[in-house]
Tab-separated table of C-alpha atoms and ligand atoms in Angstrom:
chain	number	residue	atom	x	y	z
A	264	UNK	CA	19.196	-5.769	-17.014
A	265	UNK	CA	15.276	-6.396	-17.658
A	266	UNK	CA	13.285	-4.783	-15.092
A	267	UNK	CA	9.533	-5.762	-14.214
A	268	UNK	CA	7.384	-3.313	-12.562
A	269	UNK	CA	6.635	-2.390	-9.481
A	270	UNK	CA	3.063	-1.600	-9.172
A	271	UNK	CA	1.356	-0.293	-5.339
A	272	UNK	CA	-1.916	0.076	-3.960
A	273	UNK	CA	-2.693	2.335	-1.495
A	274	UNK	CA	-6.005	3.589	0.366
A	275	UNK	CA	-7.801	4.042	3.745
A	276	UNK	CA	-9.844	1.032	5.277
A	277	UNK	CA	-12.312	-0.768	3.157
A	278	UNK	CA	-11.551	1.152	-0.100
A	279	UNK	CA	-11.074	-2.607	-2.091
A	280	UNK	CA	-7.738	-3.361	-2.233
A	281	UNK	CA	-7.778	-6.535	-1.863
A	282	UNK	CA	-10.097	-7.510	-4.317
A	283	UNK	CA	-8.640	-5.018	-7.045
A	284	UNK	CA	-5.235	-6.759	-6.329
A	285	UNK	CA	-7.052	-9.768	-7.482
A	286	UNK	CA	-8.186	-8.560	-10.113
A	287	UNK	CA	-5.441	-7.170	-11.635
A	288	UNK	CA	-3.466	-9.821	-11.041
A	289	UNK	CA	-5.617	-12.347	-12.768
A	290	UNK	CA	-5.904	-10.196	-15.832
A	291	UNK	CA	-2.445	-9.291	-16.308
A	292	UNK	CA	-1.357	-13.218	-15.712
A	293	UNK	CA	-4.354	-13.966	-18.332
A	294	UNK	CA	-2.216	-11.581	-20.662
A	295	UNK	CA	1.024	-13.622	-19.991
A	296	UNK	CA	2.889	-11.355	-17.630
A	297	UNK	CA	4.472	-13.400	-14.297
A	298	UNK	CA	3.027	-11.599	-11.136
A	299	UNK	CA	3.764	-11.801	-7.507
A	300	UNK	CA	1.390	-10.160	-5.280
A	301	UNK	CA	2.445	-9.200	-1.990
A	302	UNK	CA	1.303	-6.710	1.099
A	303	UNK	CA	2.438	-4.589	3.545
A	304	UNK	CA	3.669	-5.025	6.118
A	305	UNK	CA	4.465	-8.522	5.302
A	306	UNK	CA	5.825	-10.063	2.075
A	307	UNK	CA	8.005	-11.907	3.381
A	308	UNK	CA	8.633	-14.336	7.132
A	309	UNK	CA	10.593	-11.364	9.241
A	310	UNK	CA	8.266	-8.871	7.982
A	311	UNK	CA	5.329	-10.810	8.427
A	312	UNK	CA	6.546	-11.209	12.144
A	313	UNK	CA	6.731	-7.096	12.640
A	314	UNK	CA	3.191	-7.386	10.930
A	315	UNK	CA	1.890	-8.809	14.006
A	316	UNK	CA	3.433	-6.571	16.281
A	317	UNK	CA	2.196	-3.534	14.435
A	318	UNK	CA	-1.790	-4.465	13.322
A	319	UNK	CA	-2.742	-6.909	15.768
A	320	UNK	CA	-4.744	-5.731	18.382
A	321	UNK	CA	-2.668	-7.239	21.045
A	322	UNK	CA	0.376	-6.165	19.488
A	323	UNK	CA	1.981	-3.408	21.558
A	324	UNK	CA	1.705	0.329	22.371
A	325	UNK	CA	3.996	1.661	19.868
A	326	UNK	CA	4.702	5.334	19.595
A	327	UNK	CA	4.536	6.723	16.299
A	328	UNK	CA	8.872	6.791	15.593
A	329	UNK	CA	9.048	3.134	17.175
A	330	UNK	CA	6.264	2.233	14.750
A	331	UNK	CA	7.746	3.775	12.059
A	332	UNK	CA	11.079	2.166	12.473
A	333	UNK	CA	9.767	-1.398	12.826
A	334	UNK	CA	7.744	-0.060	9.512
A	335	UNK	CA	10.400	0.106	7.413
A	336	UNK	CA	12.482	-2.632	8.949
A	337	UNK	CA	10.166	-4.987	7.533
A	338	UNK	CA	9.592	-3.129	4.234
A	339	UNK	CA	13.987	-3.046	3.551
A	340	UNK	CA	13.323	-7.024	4.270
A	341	UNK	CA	10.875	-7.220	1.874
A	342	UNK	CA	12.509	-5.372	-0.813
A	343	UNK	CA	16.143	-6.778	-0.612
A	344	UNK	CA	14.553	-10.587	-0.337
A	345	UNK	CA	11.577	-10.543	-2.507
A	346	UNK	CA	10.309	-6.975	-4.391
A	347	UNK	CA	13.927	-6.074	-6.094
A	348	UNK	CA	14.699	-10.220	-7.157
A	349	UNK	CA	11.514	-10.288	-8.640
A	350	UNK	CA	12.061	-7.184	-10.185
A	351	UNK	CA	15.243	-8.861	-11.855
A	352	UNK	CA	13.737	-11.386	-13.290
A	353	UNK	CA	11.352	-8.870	-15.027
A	354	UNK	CA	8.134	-9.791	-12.882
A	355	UNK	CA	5.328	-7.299	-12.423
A	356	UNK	CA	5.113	-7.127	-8.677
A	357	UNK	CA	1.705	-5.874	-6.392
A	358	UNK	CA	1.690	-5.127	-2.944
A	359	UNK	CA	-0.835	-3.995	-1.279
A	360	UNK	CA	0.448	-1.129	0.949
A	361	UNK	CA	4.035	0.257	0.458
A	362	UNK	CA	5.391	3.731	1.657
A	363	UNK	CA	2.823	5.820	1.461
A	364	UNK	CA	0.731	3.987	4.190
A	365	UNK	CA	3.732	5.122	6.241
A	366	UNK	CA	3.436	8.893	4.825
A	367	UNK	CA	-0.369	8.874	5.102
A	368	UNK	CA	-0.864	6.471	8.612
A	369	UNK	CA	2.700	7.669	10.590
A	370	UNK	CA	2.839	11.241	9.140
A	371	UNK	CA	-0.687	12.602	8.135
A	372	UNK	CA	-2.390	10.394	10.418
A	373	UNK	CA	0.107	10.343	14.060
A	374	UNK	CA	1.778	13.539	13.111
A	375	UNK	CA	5.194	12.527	12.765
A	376	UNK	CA	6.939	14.868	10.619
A	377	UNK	CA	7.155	13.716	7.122
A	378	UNK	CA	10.854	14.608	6.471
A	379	UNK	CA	11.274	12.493	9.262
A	380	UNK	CA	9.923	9.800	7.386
A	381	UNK	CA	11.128	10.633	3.658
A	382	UNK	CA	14.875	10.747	5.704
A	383	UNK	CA	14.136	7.338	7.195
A	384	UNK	CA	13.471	6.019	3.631
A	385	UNK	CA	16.094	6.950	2.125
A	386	UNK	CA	18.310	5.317	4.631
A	387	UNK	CA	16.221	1.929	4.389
A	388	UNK	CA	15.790	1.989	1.006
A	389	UNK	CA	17.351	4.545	-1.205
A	390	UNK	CA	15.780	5.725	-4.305
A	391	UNK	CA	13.845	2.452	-5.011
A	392	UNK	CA	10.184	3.562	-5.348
A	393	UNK	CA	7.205	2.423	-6.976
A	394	UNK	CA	6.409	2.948	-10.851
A	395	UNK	CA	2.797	2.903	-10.469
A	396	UNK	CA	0.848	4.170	-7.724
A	397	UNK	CA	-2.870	3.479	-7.214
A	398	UNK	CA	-4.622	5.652	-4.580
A	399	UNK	CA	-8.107	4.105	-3.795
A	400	UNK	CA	-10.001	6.914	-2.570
A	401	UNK	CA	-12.913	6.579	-0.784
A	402	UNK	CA	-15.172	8.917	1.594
A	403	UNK	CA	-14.414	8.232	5.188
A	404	UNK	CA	-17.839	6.800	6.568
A	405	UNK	CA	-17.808	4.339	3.635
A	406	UNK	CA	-14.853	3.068	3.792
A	407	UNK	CA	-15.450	2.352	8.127
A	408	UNK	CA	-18.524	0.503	7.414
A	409	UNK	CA	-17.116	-1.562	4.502
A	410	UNK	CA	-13.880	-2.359	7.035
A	411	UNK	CA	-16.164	-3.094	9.472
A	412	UNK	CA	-18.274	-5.395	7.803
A	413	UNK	CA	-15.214	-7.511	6.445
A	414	UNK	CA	-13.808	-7.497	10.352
A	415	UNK	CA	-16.945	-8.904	11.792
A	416	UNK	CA	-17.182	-11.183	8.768
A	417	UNK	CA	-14.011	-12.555	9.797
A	418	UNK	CA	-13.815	-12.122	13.580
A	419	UNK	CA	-10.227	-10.873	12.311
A	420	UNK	CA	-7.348	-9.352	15.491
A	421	UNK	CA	-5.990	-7.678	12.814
A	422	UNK	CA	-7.894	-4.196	13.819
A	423	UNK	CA	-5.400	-2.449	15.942
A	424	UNK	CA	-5.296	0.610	13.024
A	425	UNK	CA	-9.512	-0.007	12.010
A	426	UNK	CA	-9.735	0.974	15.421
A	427	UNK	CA	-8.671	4.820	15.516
A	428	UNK	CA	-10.887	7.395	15.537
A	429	UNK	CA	-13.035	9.299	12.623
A	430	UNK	CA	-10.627	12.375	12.478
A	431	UNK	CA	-7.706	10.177	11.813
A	432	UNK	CA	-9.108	8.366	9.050
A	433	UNK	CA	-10.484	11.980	7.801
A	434	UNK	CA	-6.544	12.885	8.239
A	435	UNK	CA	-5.239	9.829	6.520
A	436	UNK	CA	-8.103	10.870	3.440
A	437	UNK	CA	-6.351	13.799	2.983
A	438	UNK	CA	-2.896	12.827	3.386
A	439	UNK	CA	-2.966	10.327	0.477
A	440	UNK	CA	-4.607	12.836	-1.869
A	441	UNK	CA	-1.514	15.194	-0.659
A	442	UNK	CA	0.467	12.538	-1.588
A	443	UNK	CA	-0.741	12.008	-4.680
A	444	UNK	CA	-1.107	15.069	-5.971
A	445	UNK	CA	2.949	15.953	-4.747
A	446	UNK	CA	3.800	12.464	-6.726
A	447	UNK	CA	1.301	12.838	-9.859
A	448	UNK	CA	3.957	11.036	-12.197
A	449	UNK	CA	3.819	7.842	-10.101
A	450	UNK	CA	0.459	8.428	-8.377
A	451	UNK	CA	-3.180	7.877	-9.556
A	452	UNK	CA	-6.275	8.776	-7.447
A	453	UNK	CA	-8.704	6.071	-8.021
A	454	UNK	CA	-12.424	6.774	-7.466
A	455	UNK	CA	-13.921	3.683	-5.583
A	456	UNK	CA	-17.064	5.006	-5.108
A	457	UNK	CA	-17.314	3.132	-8.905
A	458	UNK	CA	-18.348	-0.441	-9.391
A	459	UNK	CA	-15.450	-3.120	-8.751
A	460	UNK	CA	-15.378	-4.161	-12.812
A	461	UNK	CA	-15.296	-0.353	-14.032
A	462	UNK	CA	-12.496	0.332	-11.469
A	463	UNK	CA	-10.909	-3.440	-12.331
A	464	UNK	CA	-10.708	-1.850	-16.177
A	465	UNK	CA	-9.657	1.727	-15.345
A	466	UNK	CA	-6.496	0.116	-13.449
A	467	UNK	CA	-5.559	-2.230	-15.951
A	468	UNK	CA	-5.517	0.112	-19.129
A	469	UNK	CA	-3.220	2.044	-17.058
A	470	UNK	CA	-0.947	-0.627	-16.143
A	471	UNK	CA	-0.546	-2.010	-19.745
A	472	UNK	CA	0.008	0.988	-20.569
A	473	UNK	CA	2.987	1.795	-18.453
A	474	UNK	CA	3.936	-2.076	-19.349
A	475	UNK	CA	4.228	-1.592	-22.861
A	476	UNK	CA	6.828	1.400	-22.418
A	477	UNK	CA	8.331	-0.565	-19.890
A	478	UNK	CA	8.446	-4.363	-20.702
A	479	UNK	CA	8.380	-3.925	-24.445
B	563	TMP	P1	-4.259	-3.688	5.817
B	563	TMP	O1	-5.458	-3.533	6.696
B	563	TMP	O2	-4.375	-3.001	4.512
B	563	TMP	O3	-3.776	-5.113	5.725
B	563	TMP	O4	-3.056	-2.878	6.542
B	563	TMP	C1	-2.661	-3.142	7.826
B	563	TMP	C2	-2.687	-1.904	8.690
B	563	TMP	O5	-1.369	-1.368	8.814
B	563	TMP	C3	-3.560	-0.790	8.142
B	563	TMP	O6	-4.452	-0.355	9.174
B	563	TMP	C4	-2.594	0.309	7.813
B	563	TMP	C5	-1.398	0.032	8.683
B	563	TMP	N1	-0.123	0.498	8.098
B	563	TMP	C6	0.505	1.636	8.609
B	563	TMP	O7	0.019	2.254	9.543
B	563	TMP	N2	1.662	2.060	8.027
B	563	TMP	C7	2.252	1.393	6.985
B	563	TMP	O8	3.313	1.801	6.493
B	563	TMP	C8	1.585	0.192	6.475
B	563	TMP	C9	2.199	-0.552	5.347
B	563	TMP	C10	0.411	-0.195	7.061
C-alpha cells in the first residue's frame, strides 16, 4: 500500500508554528506533493468540538486525566477519519500539535504521569506515530510575548493554556527537549530563535529528505 507521511510540529506558545506550517506546505505543494494540513486538537468536526472545551477560556475546569482523555478522544477521531485516509492515498500530512503536546502540556507541564499517558495512547491509537517530528524550541519569555502579541492582535478566547503560569511553560520547555532527545529518530529540535526563511529551509531539506526514502 503507498504510504504518505506524517509530518508534526510541536513547540511552546509563540514558537511559529503556524507560519512554518505554511511554509512548508506551500513549498512541498510547489514541488508536487498533495498536502493536508491539519492541528490539534481539531482536524476534524468532533474534535474540533472537544477543541473548544479544552482551549477556550470559558471551556471548563478540567483536571489533568479528564483533559487528557477528551485529548485523545479527539486525536483517535482525527486519525481514523482524516490523518490515516490521507495517509492511504500517499498524502504528506501536517498538523500542528499531535502527542507530544499531550506528553509535554498533560505530563511535563500538569504532572500526570507519563506512562499514564504513553498507556492511554496505545489504547487510542496503537503504534501509529509520527515520521517526522519538528520541535520548535524557543526560550520561555520569548515565546509569552510573541503569544501574547498574536492574542491581543486577535482578541482571540482561545487562551485558556497561554494563560498558565511562567514555571509551567519553563516545565513544558523542558519536557519537549526530553521528548526529543528520548525520540531522536523521529524528533528534531528546531532553533527558532533563527529567522522564519532560514528555519522555512532547514525544515524542508529535512522533509525531502525523509520523502525521497519514503515516497520514492
Ligand atoms: P495552539 O495554541 O497551538 O492552537 O494549541 C492549543 C492549546 O492546546 C495549546 O495551549 C496547547 C494545548 N494542548 C494541550 O495541552 N495538549 C495537547 O495534547 C494539545 C494537542 C494541545
Amino acid at each position: 500500500m503507498s504510504r504518505g507521511i506524517f509530518i508534526t510540529l510541536e513547540g511552546g506558545e509563540g514558537a511559529g508554528k503556524t507560519t512554518q506550517i505554511r511554509m512548508l506546505a506551500t513549498a512541498l505543494q510547489q514541488q508536487g506533493y498533495q498536502v493536508i494540513v491539519t492541528r490539534e486538537p481539531g482536524g476534524t468536526p468532533e474534535a474540533e468540538k472537544i477543541r473548544d472545551f479544552l482551549v477556550k477560556r470559558d471551556g471548563g475546569n478540567w483536571t489533568p486525566m479528564a483533559e487528557c482523555l477528551l485529548l485523545f478522544a479527539a486525536r483517535q477521531m482525527h486519525v481514523e477519519h482524516l490523518i490515516k485516509p490521507a495517509l492511504a492515498d500517499g498524502k504528506i500530512v501536517i498538523s500542528d500539535r499531535f502527542a507530544d503536546s499531550t506528553r509535554a502540556y498533560q505530563s511535563f507541564g500538569h504532572g500526570l504521569p507519563l506512562d499514564t499517558i504513553e498507556e492511554i495512547n496505545r489504547l487510542a491509537l496503537g503504534d501509529f506515530a509520527p515520521d517526522l517530528t519538528f520541535i520548535l524550541d524557543l526560550p520561555v519569555p520569548e515565546g509569552l510575548a510573541r503569544a501574547g502579541e498574536r492574542l491581543s492582535a486577535a482578541s482571540s478566547q482561545e487562551d485558556r493554556f497561554e494563560r498558565l503560569g511562567r514555571d509551567f511553560h519553563e516545565r513544558l520547555r523542558q519536557g519537549f527537549l526530553t521528548i526529543a532527545r528520548r525520540d531522536a529518530e523521529r524528533c528534531r529540535v528546531i532553533d527558532a530563535t533563527r529567522g522564519i526563511e532560514e528555519i522555512a529551509r532547514d525544515m524542508l531539506s529535512q522533509v525531502q529528505l525523509d520523502a525521497q526514502r519514503k515516497l520514492a
